[in-house]
Amino acid sequence: NNPEQLIKNADIALHEAKKQGKNRCEYFSSALEMMFQKENDIEEYILSALENNRFYMTYQTQYTMDKKIRGIESLIRLCNDNGETVSPVDFIPVAEKSDLIIKIDDWVLEHVLDDTLELVSKTNNEITVSVNVSAKHIMSDNYAKAVIEKLEKRGYPAKSLEIEITEYCLLGNLNNAIENLTILRNAGVQIAIDDFGTGYSSLGNISKLPIDLLKIDKVFIDNAAENQLDEDFINIIISIAHLINCKVICEGVEQEAQLDILRRHSCDYIQGFLWSRPMVIDEVVKEIVGER
């Protein structure tokens, strides 16, 4: 009914067309407008959370197959205004569509390094601390340089940090990703591919990356005790990883039967509720340092 609304609606359709990969046509709809508004609301909430310290970190322990501690994975959490935890599933996808994911990545790395520096020192630099990094960030210029500067500023041993990326990194600027990962690896930082087998990776690209670890997604282990095909997939992934001289960790292990399958197929590490749930850093220190 008016030019302003027409332009606003057209802009929403344009935004969706860009999000879907560009070079396409999208029609405005009320459903699209509602989704657009919801994403805007979440973006504003993320900015507010960063400014008001509503994000916090938890950590889940990773183990060798004989239950010795390998390291910990850092997991970001968000509290809403009522003190309730907001799932990363609700805010990370929105953040990834904008540069907010860069801000979150930076916040996470800073806090994880500060949280775990004492723990790493008390374990004689033998523990691995894993941090998830977005595809957008790992493909950006000078990412590796910025990480190394943060490590040097704190005197944090590079070999104790593990950067986790997803297979989606392989869809963008692969050269930038390889360059950043190579610089980090040469500095001593470990590299892991998260959720392996659920994305768009090719074996050709995987073999080009300087990686130390492949992570088997929870979706494969969930029904492996009842589904032979899932167990076969796990065996294939482990075989591929070992072929390219990588270790393997399986996420989401919750049952002894699942553990037996992973042992049978020579998995290197596990992570999941069977042996450990996510904890705040004080609980992690008590568990790990107390064990030693």
Coordinates of N, CA, C and O in Angstrom, one line a residue, residues 98-266:
S98 N 25.8 -14.0 9.6 CA 26.3 -12.7 9.7 C 27.7 -12.7 10.3 O 28.3 -13.8 10.6
D99 N 28.3 -11.5 10.5 CA 29.6 -11.5 11.1 C 29.6 -11.7 12.6 O 30.6 -11.6 13.3
L100 N 28.4 -11.9 13.2 CA 28.3 -12.1 14.6 C 29.1 -13.4 15.0 O 29.5 -13.5 16.1
I101 N 29.1 -14.3 14.1 CA 29.9 -15.6 14.4 C 31.3 -15.3 14.7 O 32.0 -16.0 15.5
I102 N 31.9 -14.3 14.0 CA 33.3 -13.9 14.2 C 33.4 -13.4 15.6 O 34.4 -13.7 16.3
K103 N 32.5 -12.6 16.1 CA 32.5 -12.0 17.4 C 32.4 -13.1 18.5 O 33.1 -13.1 19.5
I104 N 31.5 -14.1 18.2 CA 31.4 -15.2 19.1 C 32.6 -16.1 19.2 O 33.1 -16.4 20.2
D105 N 33.2 -16.4 18.0 CA 34.4 -17.1 17.9 C 35.5 -16.5 18.8 O 36.2 -17.1 19.5
D106 N 35.7 -15.2 18.6 CA 36.7 -14.4 19.3 C 36.5 -14.5 20.8 O 37.4 -14.7 21.6
W107 N 35.2 -14.3 21.2 CA 34.8 -14.3 22.6 C 35.1 -15.7 23.2 O 35.7 -15.8 24.3
V108 N 34.8 -16.8 22.5 CA 35.0 -18.1 23.0 C 36.5 -18.4 23.1 O 36.9 -18.9 24.2
L109 N 37.3 -18.1 22.1 CA 38.7 -18.4 22.2 C 39.4 -17.7 23.4 O 40.1 -18.3 24.2
E110 N 39.1 -16.4 23.6 CA 39.6 -15.6 24.7 C 39.3 -16.3 26.0 O 40.1 -16.4 26.9
H111 N 38.0 -16.6 26.2 CA 37.5 -17.2 27.5 C 38.1 -18.6 27.7 O 38.4 -18.9 28.9
V112 N 38.1 -19.4 26.7 CA 38.7 -20.7 26.8 C 40.1 -20.7 27.2 O 40.6 -21.4 28.1
L113 N 40.9 -19.9 26.6 CA 42.3 -19.8 26.9 C 42.5 -19.3 28.3 O 43.4 -19.8 29.1
D114 N 41.7 -18.3 28.8 CA 41.8 -17.8 30.1 C 41.4 -18.9 31.1 O 42.0 -19.1 32.2
D115 N 40.3 -19.6 30.8 CA 39.7 -20.6 31.7 C 40.7 -21.7 31.9 O 40.8 -22.3 33.0
T116 N 41.4 -22.1 30.9 CA 42.1 -23.4 30.9 C 43.6 -23.3 31.1 O 44.3 -24.3 31.2
L117 N 44.1 -22.1 31.1 CA 45.6 -21.9 31.2 C 46.2 -22.6 32.4 O 47.2 -23.3 32.4
E118 N 45.5 -22.4 33.6 CA 46.0 -23.0 34.8 C 45.9 -24.5 34.8 O 46.8 -25.3 35.2
L119 N 44.8 -25.0 34.2 CA 44.6 -26.5 34.1 C 45.7 -27.1 33.2 O 46.2 -28.1 33.5
V120 N 46.0 -26.5 32.1 CA 47.0 -27.0 31.2 C 48.3 -27.0 31.9 O 49.1 -28.0 31.8
S121 N 48.6 -26.0 32.7 CA 49.9 -25.9 33.4 C 50.0 -27.0 34.4 O 51.0 -27.7 34.6
K122 N 48.9 -27.3 35.1 CA 48.9 -28.3 36.2 C 49.0 -29.7 35.6 O 49.3 -30.6 36.4
T123 N 48.7 -29.9 34.4 CA 48.8 -31.2 33.7 C 50.0 -31.3 32.9 O 50.1 -32.2 32.0
N124 N 51.0 -30.4 33.1 CA 52.3 -30.4 32.4 C 52.1 -30.3 30.9 O 52.8 -31.0 30.1
N125 N 51.1 -29.5 30.5 CA 50.8 -29.3 29.1 C 50.5 -30.5 28.3 O 50.6 -30.6 27.1
E126 N 49.9 -31.5 29.0 CA 49.6 -32.8 28.3 C 48.2 -32.9 27.9 O 47.8 -33.8 27.2
I127 N 47.3 -32.0 28.4 CA 45.9 -32.1 28.0 C 45.6 -31.3 26.8 O 46.3 -30.3 26.5
T128 N 44.6 -31.7 26.0 CA 44.2 -31.0 24.8 C 42.9 -30.3 25.0 O 41.9 -30.9 25.5
V129 N 42.9 -29.0 24.7 CA 41.7 -28.2 24.8 C 41.1 -27.8 23.5 O 41.8 -27.2 22.7
S130 N 39.9 -28.3 23.2 CA 39.4 -28.2 21.8 C 38.4 -27.0 21.8 O 37.5 -26.9 22.6
V131 N 38.5 -26.2 20.7 CA 37.6 -25.0 20.5 C 37.1 -25.1 19.1 O 37.8 -25.3 18.1
N132 N 35.7 -24.9 19.0 CA 35.1 -24.9 17.7 C 35.2 -23.6 17.0 O 35.1 -22.5 17.6
V133 N 35.5 -23.6 15.7 CA 35.7 -22.4 14.9 C 34.8 -22.4 13.7 O 34.7 -23.5 13.0
S134 N 34.1 -21.3 13.4 CA 33.2 -21.3 12.2 C 34.0 -21.4 10.9 O 35.1 -20.9 10.8
A135 N 33.3 -21.9 9.9 CA 33.9 -21.9 8.5 C 34.2 -20.5 8.1 O 35.3 -20.3 7.4
K136 N 33.4 -19.5 8.3 CA 33.6 -18.2 7.9 C 34.9 -17.6 8.5 O 35.7 -16.9 7.8
H137 N 35.1 -18.0 9.7 CA 36.3 -17.4 10.4 C 37.6 -18.1 9.9 O 38.6 -17.4 9.7
I138 N 37.6 -19.4 9.8 CA 38.8 -20.1 9.4 C 39.2 -19.8 8.0 O 40.4 -19.9 7.6
M139 N 38.3 -19.3 7.2 CA 38.6 -18.9 5.8 C 38.9 -17.4 5.7 O 39.3 -16.9 4.6
S140 N 38.9 -16.6 6.8 CA 39.2 -15.2 6.7 C 40.7 -15.0 6.8 O 41.5 -15.8 7.2
D141 N 41.1 -13.8 6.2 CA 42.5 -13.4 6.2 C 43.0 -13.3 7.6 O 42.4 -12.7 8.5
N142 N 44.3 -13.7 7.9 CA 45.0 -13.5 9.1 C 44.4 -14.1 10.3 O 44.7 -13.8 11.5
Y143 N 43.5 -15.1 10.1 CA 42.9 -15.8 11.3 C 44.0 -16.5 12.1 O 44.0 -16.3 13.4
A144 N 44.8 -17.2 11.5 CA 45.9 -18.0 12.2 C 46.8 -17.0 13.0 O 47.2 -17.3 14.1
K145 N 47.1 -15.9 12.4 CA 48.0 -14.9 13.0 C 47.4 -14.4 14.3 O 48.0 -14.3 15.3
A146 N 46.1 -14.2 14.3 CA 45.4 -13.7 15.4 C 45.4 -14.7 16.6 O 45.5 -14.4 17.7
V147 N 45.2 -16.0 16.2 CA 45.2 -17.0 17.2 C 46.5 -17.2 17.9 O 46.6 -17.2 19.1
I148 N 47.6 -17.1 17.1 CA 48.9 -17.3 17.6 C 49.2 -16.1 18.5 O 49.9 -16.3 19.6
E149 N 48.8 -14.9 18.2 CA 49.0 -13.8 19.1 C 48.3 -13.9 20.4 O 48.9 -13.6 21.5
K150 N 47.1 -14.5 20.4 CA 46.4 -14.7 21.7 C 47.2 -15.8 22.5 O 47.2 -15.7 23.8
L151 N 47.7 -16.8 21.9 CA 48.5 -17.8 22.6 C 49.7 -17.2 23.2 O 50.0 -17.4 24.4
E152 N 50.5 -16.4 22.4 CA 51.7 -15.9 22.9 C 51.5 -14.9 24.0 O 52.3 -14.8 25.0
K153 N 50.4 -14.1 23.9 CA 50.1 -13.1 24.9 C 49.9 -13.8 26.3 O 50.3 -13.2 27.4
R154 N 49.4 -15.0 26.3 CA 49.1 -15.7 27.6 C 50.2 -16.7 28.0 O 50.1 -17.3 29.1
G155 N 51.1 -16.9 27.1 CA 52.1 -18.0 27.3 C 51.4 -19.4 27.3 O 51.8 -20.3 28.0
Y156 N 50.4 -19.5 26.5 CA 49.6 -20.7 26.4 C 50.3 -21.7 25.4 O 50.6 -21.3 24.2
P157 N 50.6 -22.9 25.8 CA 51.3 -23.8 24.8 C 50.4 -24.2 23.6 O 49.3 -24.7 23.8
A158 N 50.9 -23.9 22.4 CA 50.2 -24.2 21.2 C 49.7 -25.6 21.1 O 48.6 -25.9 20.6
K159 N 50.6 -26.6 21.6 CA 50.2 -28.0 21.4 C 49.0 -28.4 22.2 O 48.4 -29.5 22.0
S160 N 48.6 -27.6 23.2 CA 47.5 -27.9 24.0 C 46.2 -27.4 23.4 O 45.1 -27.7 24.0
L161 N 46.2 -26.6 22.4 CA 45.0 -26.1 21.7 C 44.7 -26.9 20.5 O 45.6 -27.2 19.7
E162 N 43.4 -27.3 20.4 CA 42.9 -28.0 19.2 C 41.8 -27.1 18.6 O 40.8 -26.8 19.3
I163 N 42.0 -26.8 17.3 CA 40.9 -26.0 16.6 C 40.0 -27.0 15.8 O 40.5 -27.9 15.1
E164 N 38.7 -26.9 16.1 CA 37.8 -27.8 15.4 C 37.1 -27.1 14.3 O 36.5 -26.0 14.6
I165 N 37.1 -27.6 13.1 CA 36.4 -27.0 12.0 C 35.4 -28.1 11.5 O 35.5 -29.3 11.7
T166 N 34.4 -27.6 10.7 CA 33.5 -28.6 10.1 C 33.8 -28.7 8.6 O 34.6 -28.0 8.0
E167 N 33.2 -29.7 8.0 CA 33.4 -30.0 6.6 C 32.9 -28.8 5.7 O 33.4 -28.7 4.5
Y168 N 32.1 -27.9 6.2 CA 31.6 -26.8 5.4 C 32.7 -25.8 5.1 O 32.6 -25.0 4.2
C169 N 33.8 -25.9 5.8 CA 35.0 -25.1 5.5 C 35.5 -25.4 4.0 O 36.1 -24.6 3.4
L170 N 35.2 -26.6 3.6 CA 35.7 -27.1 2.3 C 34.9 -26.5 1.1 O 35.2 -26.7 0.0
L171 N 33.7 -25.9 1.5 CA 32.9 -25.4 0.4 C 33.2 -23.9 0.0 O 32.8 -23.4 -1.0
G172 N 34.0 -23.3 0.9 CA 34.3 -21.8 0.6 C 35.7 -21.7 0.0 O 36.1 -22.4 -0.9
N173 N 36.4 -20.7 0.6 CA 37.7 -20.4 0.1 C 38.7 -21.4 0.7 O 39.3 -21.2 1.8
L174 N 38.9 -22.5 0.0 CA 39.7 -23.7 0.5 C 41.1 -23.2 0.7 O 41.8 -23.7 1.6
N175 N 41.6 -22.4 -0.2 CA 43.0 -22.0 -0.2 C 43.3 -21.2 1.1 O 44.3 -21.4 1.8
N176 N 42.4 -20.3 1.5 CA 42.6 -19.6 2.7 C 42.5 -20.5 3.9 O 43.3 -20.3 4.9
A177 N 41.6 -21.4 3.9 CA 41.4 -22.4 5.0 C 42.7 -23.2 5.2 O 43.2 -23.3 6.3
I178 N 43.2 -23.7 4.1 CA 44.5 -24.5 4.1 C 45.6 -23.7 4.6 O 46.4 -24.1 5.5
E179 N 45.7 -22.4 4.2 CA 46.8 -21.6 4.6 C 46.7 -21.3 6.1 O 47.8 -21.4 6.8
N180 N 45.6 -21.0 6.6 CA 45.4 -20.7 8.1 C 45.7 -22.0 8.9 O 46.4 -21.9 9.9
L181 N 45.2 -23.1 8.4 CA 45.4 -24.3 9.2 C 46.8 -24.8 9.2 O 47.4 -25.3 10.2
T182 N 47.5 -24.6 8.0 CA 48.9 -24.9 7.9 C 49.8 -24.1 8.9 O 50.7 -24.6 9.6
I183 N 49.5 -22.8 8.9 CA 50.2 -21.9 9.9 C 50.0 -22.3 11.3 O 50.9 -22.4 12.1
L184 N 48.8 -22.6 11.6 CA 48.5 -23.1 13.0 C 49.1 -24.4 13.3 O 49.7 -24.6 14.4
R185 N 49.1 -25.3 12.4 CA 49.7 -26.7 12.6 C 51.2 -26.5 12.8 O 51.8 -27.2 13.6
N186 N 51.8 -25.7 12.0 CA 53.3 -25.5 12.0 C 53.7 -24.8 13.4 O 54.8 -25.0 13.9
A187 N 52.7 -24.1 14.0 CA 53.0 -23.5 15.3 C 52.8 -24.5 16.4 O 53.1 -24.2 17.6
G188 N 52.2 -25.6 16.1 CA 52.0 -26.7 17.1 C 50.5 -26.9 17.5 O 50.2 -27.8 18.2
V189 N 49.6 -26.1 17.0 CA 48.2 -26.2 17.3 C 47.7 -27.5 16.5 O 48.0 -27.8 15.4
Q190 N 46.8 -28.2 17.2 CA 46.2 -29.4 16.6 C 44.9 -29.0 15.8 O 44.3 -28.1 16.2
I191 N 44.6 -29.8 14.8 CA 43.5 -29.5 14.0 C 42.5 -30.7 13.9 O 43.0 -31.8 13.7
A192 N 41.2 -30.5 14.1 CA 40.2 -31.6 14.1 C 39.1 -31.2 13.1 O 38.7 -30.0 13.0
I193 N 38.6 -32.2 12.4 CA 37.4 -32.1 11.6 C 36.2 -32.6 12.4 O 36.2 -33.8 12.7
D194 N 35.3 -31.7 12.6 CA 34.1 -32.1 13.4 C 33.0 -32.6 12.5 O 32.9 -32.3 11.4
D195 N 32.1 -33.5 13.1 CA 31.0 -34.0 12.4 C 31.3 -34.7 11.1 O 30.6 -34.5 10.1
F196 N 32.4 -35.4 11.1 CA 32.8 -36.0 9.8 C 31.8 -37.0 9.3 O 31.3 -37.8 10.1
G197 N 31.5 -36.9 8.0 CA 30.6 -37.8 7.4 C 29.2 -37.2 7.2 O 28.3 -37.9 6.6
T198 N 28.9 -36.0 7.8 CA 27.6 -35.4 7.7 C 27.6 -34.2 6.7 O 26.5 -33.7 6.5
G199 N 28.7 -33.8 6.2 CA 28.8 -32.6 5.4 C 29.0 -33.0 3.9 O 28.5 -33.9 3.4
Y200 N 29.9 -32.1 3.3 CA 30.1 -32.3 1.9 C 31.5 -32.5 1.5 O 32.0 -32.1 0.4
S201 N 32.3 -33.1 2.4 CA 33.7 -33.3 2.2 C 34.0 -34.3 1.1 O 33.2 -35.3 0.9
S202 N 35.1 -34.1 0.4 CA 35.6 -35.1 -0.6 C 36.9 -35.6 0.0 O 37.6 -34.9 0.7
L203 N 37.2 -36.9 -0.3 CA 38.4 -37.5 0.3 C 39.6 -36.7 -0.3 O 40.6 -36.6 0.4
G204 N 39.5 -36.2 -1.5 CA 40.6 -35.4 -2.1 C 40.9 -34.2 -1.3 O 42.0 -33.8 -1.0
N205 N 39.8 -33.5 -0.8 CA 40.0 -32.2 0.0 C 40.5 -32.6 1.4 O 41.4 -31.9 1.9
I206 N 39.9 -33.6 2.0 CA 40.3 -34.0 3.3 C 41.8 -34.3 3.4 O 42.5 -33.9 4.3
S207 N 42.3 -35.0 2.3 CA 43.7 -35.4 2.3 C 44.7 -34.2 2.2 O 45.8 -34.3 2.5
K208 N 44.1 -33.1 1.7 CA 45.0 -31.9 1.5 C 45.1 -31.1 2.8 O 46.0 -30.3 3.0
L209 N 44.2 -31.3 3.8 CA 44.2 -30.5 5.0 C 45.2 -31.1 6.0 O 45.3 -32.3 6.2
P210 N 45.8 -30.2 6.7 CA 46.8 -30.6 7.8 C 46.0 -30.9 9.1 O 45.9 -30.1 10.0
I211 N 45.4 -32.1 9.2 CA 44.6 -32.4 10.3 C 45.1 -33.5 11.1 O 45.9 -34.4 10.6
D212 N 44.8 -33.5 12.4 CA 45.2 -34.5 13.4 C 44.1 -35.5 13.8 O 44.4 -36.6 14.2
L213 N 42.9 -35.0 13.7 CA 41.8 -35.8 14.3 C 40.5 -35.7 13.5 O 40.2 -34.6 13.0
L214 N 39.8 -36.8 13.3 CA 38.4 -36.8 12.8 C 37.5 -37.1 13.9 O 37.7 -38.0 14.6
K215 N 36.4 -36.4 13.9 CA 35.3 -36.6 14.9 C 34.1 -37.2 14.2 O 33.6 -36.7 13.3
I216 N 33.7 -38.4 14.7 CA 32.5 -39.1 14.2 C 31.3 -38.5 14.9 O 31.2 -38.4 16.1
D217 N 30.4 -38.0 14.1 CA 29.2 -37.4 14.6 C 28.3 -38.4 15.3 O 28.3 -39.6 15.0
K218 N 27.6 -37.9 16.3 CA 26.7 -38.7 17.2 C 25.7 -39.5 16.4 O 25.2 -40.6 16.8
V219 N 25.3 -39.0 15.2 CA 24.2 -39.6 14.4 C 24.6 -41.0 14.0 O 23.7 -41.9 13.9
F220 N 25.9 -41.3 13.9 CA 26.3 -42.6 13.5 C 26.3 -43.6 14.6 O 26.1 -44.8 14.4
I221 N 26.6 -43.2 15.9 CA 26.7 -44.1 17.0 C 25.4 -44.3 17.7 O 25.2 -45.3 18.3
D222 N 24.4 -43.4 17.5 CA 23.1 -43.5 18.2 C 22.5 -44.9 18.0 O 22.0 -45.4 19.0
N223 N 22.5 -45.4 16.8 CA 21.8 -46.7 16.5 C 22.7 -47.8 16.1 O 22.3 -48.8 15.6
A224 N 24.0 -47.6 16.3 CA 25.0 -48.5 15.8 C 24.8 -49.9 16.4 O 25.1 -50.9 15.8
A225 N 24.3 -50.0 17.7 CA 24.2 -51.3 18.3 C 23.1 -52.1 17.7 O 23.0 -53.3 17.8
E226 N 22.1 -51.4 17.1 CA 21.0 -52.1 16.4 C 21.0 -52.1 14.9 O 20.3 -52.8 14.3
N227 N 21.9 -51.2 14.4 CA 21.9 -51.0 12.9 C 23.3 -51.4 12.3 O 24.2 -50.6 12.6
Q228 N 23.4 -52.4 11.6 CA 24.7 -52.9 11.1 C 25.3 -51.8 10.1 O 26.5 -51.6 10.1
L229 N 24.4 -51.2 9.4 CA 24.9 -50.2 8.4 C 25.6 -49.0 9.1 O 26.7 -48.6 8.7
D230 N 25.0 -48.5 10.2 CA 25.7 -47.5 11.0 C 27.1 -47.9 11.5 O 28.0 -47.2 11.5
E231 N 27.1 -49.2 12.0 CA 28.4 -49.7 12.5 C 29.4 -49.8 11.3 O 30.6 -49.5 11.5
D232 N 28.9 -50.2 10.1 CA 29.8 -50.3 9.0 C 30.3 -48.9 8.6 O 31.5 -48.7 8.3
F233 N 29.5 -47.8 8.7 CA 29.9 -46.5 8.4 C 31.0 -46.1 9.4 O 32.0 -45.4 9.0
I234 N 30.8 -46.4 10.7 CA 31.8 -46.1 11.7 C 33.2 -46.7 11.4 O 34.2 -46.1 11.4
N235 N 33.1 -48.0 11.0 CA 34.3 -48.7 10.6 C 35.0 -48.0 9.4 O 36.2 -47.9 9.4
I236 N 34.2 -47.6 8.4 CA 34.8 -47.0 7.2 C 35.5 -45.7 7.6 O 36.6 -45.4 7.2
I237 N 34.8 -44.8 8.5 CA 35.4 -43.5 8.8 C 36.7 -43.7 9.6 O 37.7 -43.0 9.4
I238 N 36.7 -44.7 10.5 CA 37.9 -45.0 11.3 C 39.0 -45.4 10.4 O 40.2 -45.0 10.5
S239 N 38.7 -46.3 9.4 CA 39.7 -46.8 8.5 C 40.3 -45.6 7.6 O 41.5 -45.6 7.4
I240 N 39.4 -44.7 7.2 CA 39.8 -43.6 6.4 C 40.8 -42.7 7.2 O 41.8 -42.3 6.7
A241 N 40.4 -42.4 8.4 CA 41.2 -41.6 9.3 C 42.6 -42.2 9.5 O 43.6 -41.5 9.4
H242 N 42.6 -43.4 9.8 CA 43.9 -44.1 10.1 C 44.7 -44.1 8.8 O 46.0 -44.1 8.9
L243 N 44.1 -44.2 7.7 CA 44.8 -44.3 6.4 C 45.5 -43.0 6.1 O 46.6 -43.0 5.6
I244 N 44.9 -41.8 6.6 CA 45.6 -40.5 6.4 C 46.3 -40.1 7.7 O 46.5 -38.9 7.9
N245 N 46.6 -41.0 8.5 CA 47.4 -40.8 9.8 C 46.7 -39.8 10.7 O 47.4 -39.0 11.3
C246 N 45.4 -40.0 10.8 CA 44.6 -39.2 11.8 C 44.1 -40.1 12.9 O 43.8 -41.3 12.7
K247 N 44.0 -39.5 14.1 CA 43.3 -40.2 15.2 C 41.8 -40.0 15.0 O 41.3 -39.1 14.3
V248 N 40.9 -40.7 15.7 CA 39.5 -40.7 15.6 C 38.9 -40.6 17.0 O 39.3 -41.3 17.9
I249 N 37.9 -39.6 17.1 CA 37.1 -39.6 18.4 C 35.6 -39.7 18.0 O 35.2 -39.1 17.0
C250 N 34.9 -40.4 18.8 CA 33.4 -40.5 18.5 C 32.7 -39.8 19.6 O 32.9 -39.9 20.8
E251 N 31.8 -38.9 19.1 CA 31.0 -38.1 20.1 C 29.7 -38.8 20.4 O 29.2 -39.7 19.7
G252 N 29.1 -38.4 21.5 CA 27.7 -38.9 21.9 C 27.7 -40.3 22.3 O 26.6 -40.9 22.1
V253 N 28.7 -40.8 22.9 CA 28.7 -42.2 23.4 C 28.0 -42.3 24.7 O 28.4 -41.6 25.7
E254 N 26.9 -43.0 24.7 CA 26.1 -43.1 25.9 C 25.8 -44.5 26.5 O 25.2 -44.6 27.5
Q255 N 26.2 -45.5 25.7 CA 25.9 -46.9 26.1 C 27.2 -47.8 26.0 O 28.1 -47.5 25.2
E256 N 27.3 -48.8 26.9 CA 28.4 -49.7 26.9 C 28.4 -50.4 25.6 O 29.5 -50.7 25.1
A257 N 27.3 -50.7 25.0 CA 27.2 -51.4 23.7 C 27.9 -50.6 22.6 O 28.6 -51.1 21.7
Q258 N 27.7 -49.3 22.7 CA 28.3 -48.4 21.7 C 29.9 -48.4 21.9 O 30.6 -48.4 20.9
L259 N 30.3 -48.4 23.1 CA 31.7 -48.4 23.5 C 32.3 -49.7 22.9 O 33.4 -49.7 22.4
D260 N 31.6 -50.8 23.1 CA 32.2 -52.1 22.6 C 32.4 -52.1 21.1 O 33.4 -52.6 20.6
I261 N 31.4 -51.4 20.4 CA 31.6 -51.3 18.9 C 32.8 -50.5 18.5 O 33.6 -50.9 17.6
L262 N 33.0 -49.4 19.2 CA 34.1 -48.5 18.9 C 35.5 -49.2 19.2 O 36.4 -49.1 18.5
R263 N 35.5 -50.0 20.3 CA 36.7 -50.7 20.6 C 37.0 -51.8 19.6 O 38.1 -52.0 19.2
R264 N 35.9 -52.4 19.1 CA 36.1 -53.5 18.1 C 36.7 -52.9 16.8 O 37.4 -53.6 16.1
H265 N 36.4 -51.7 16.5 CA 36.8 -51.1 15.3 C 38.0 -50.1 15.5 O 38.3 -49.3 14.6
S266 N 38.7 -50.2 16.6 CA 39.9 -49.5 16.9 C 39.8 -48.0 16.9 O 40.7 -47.3 16.4

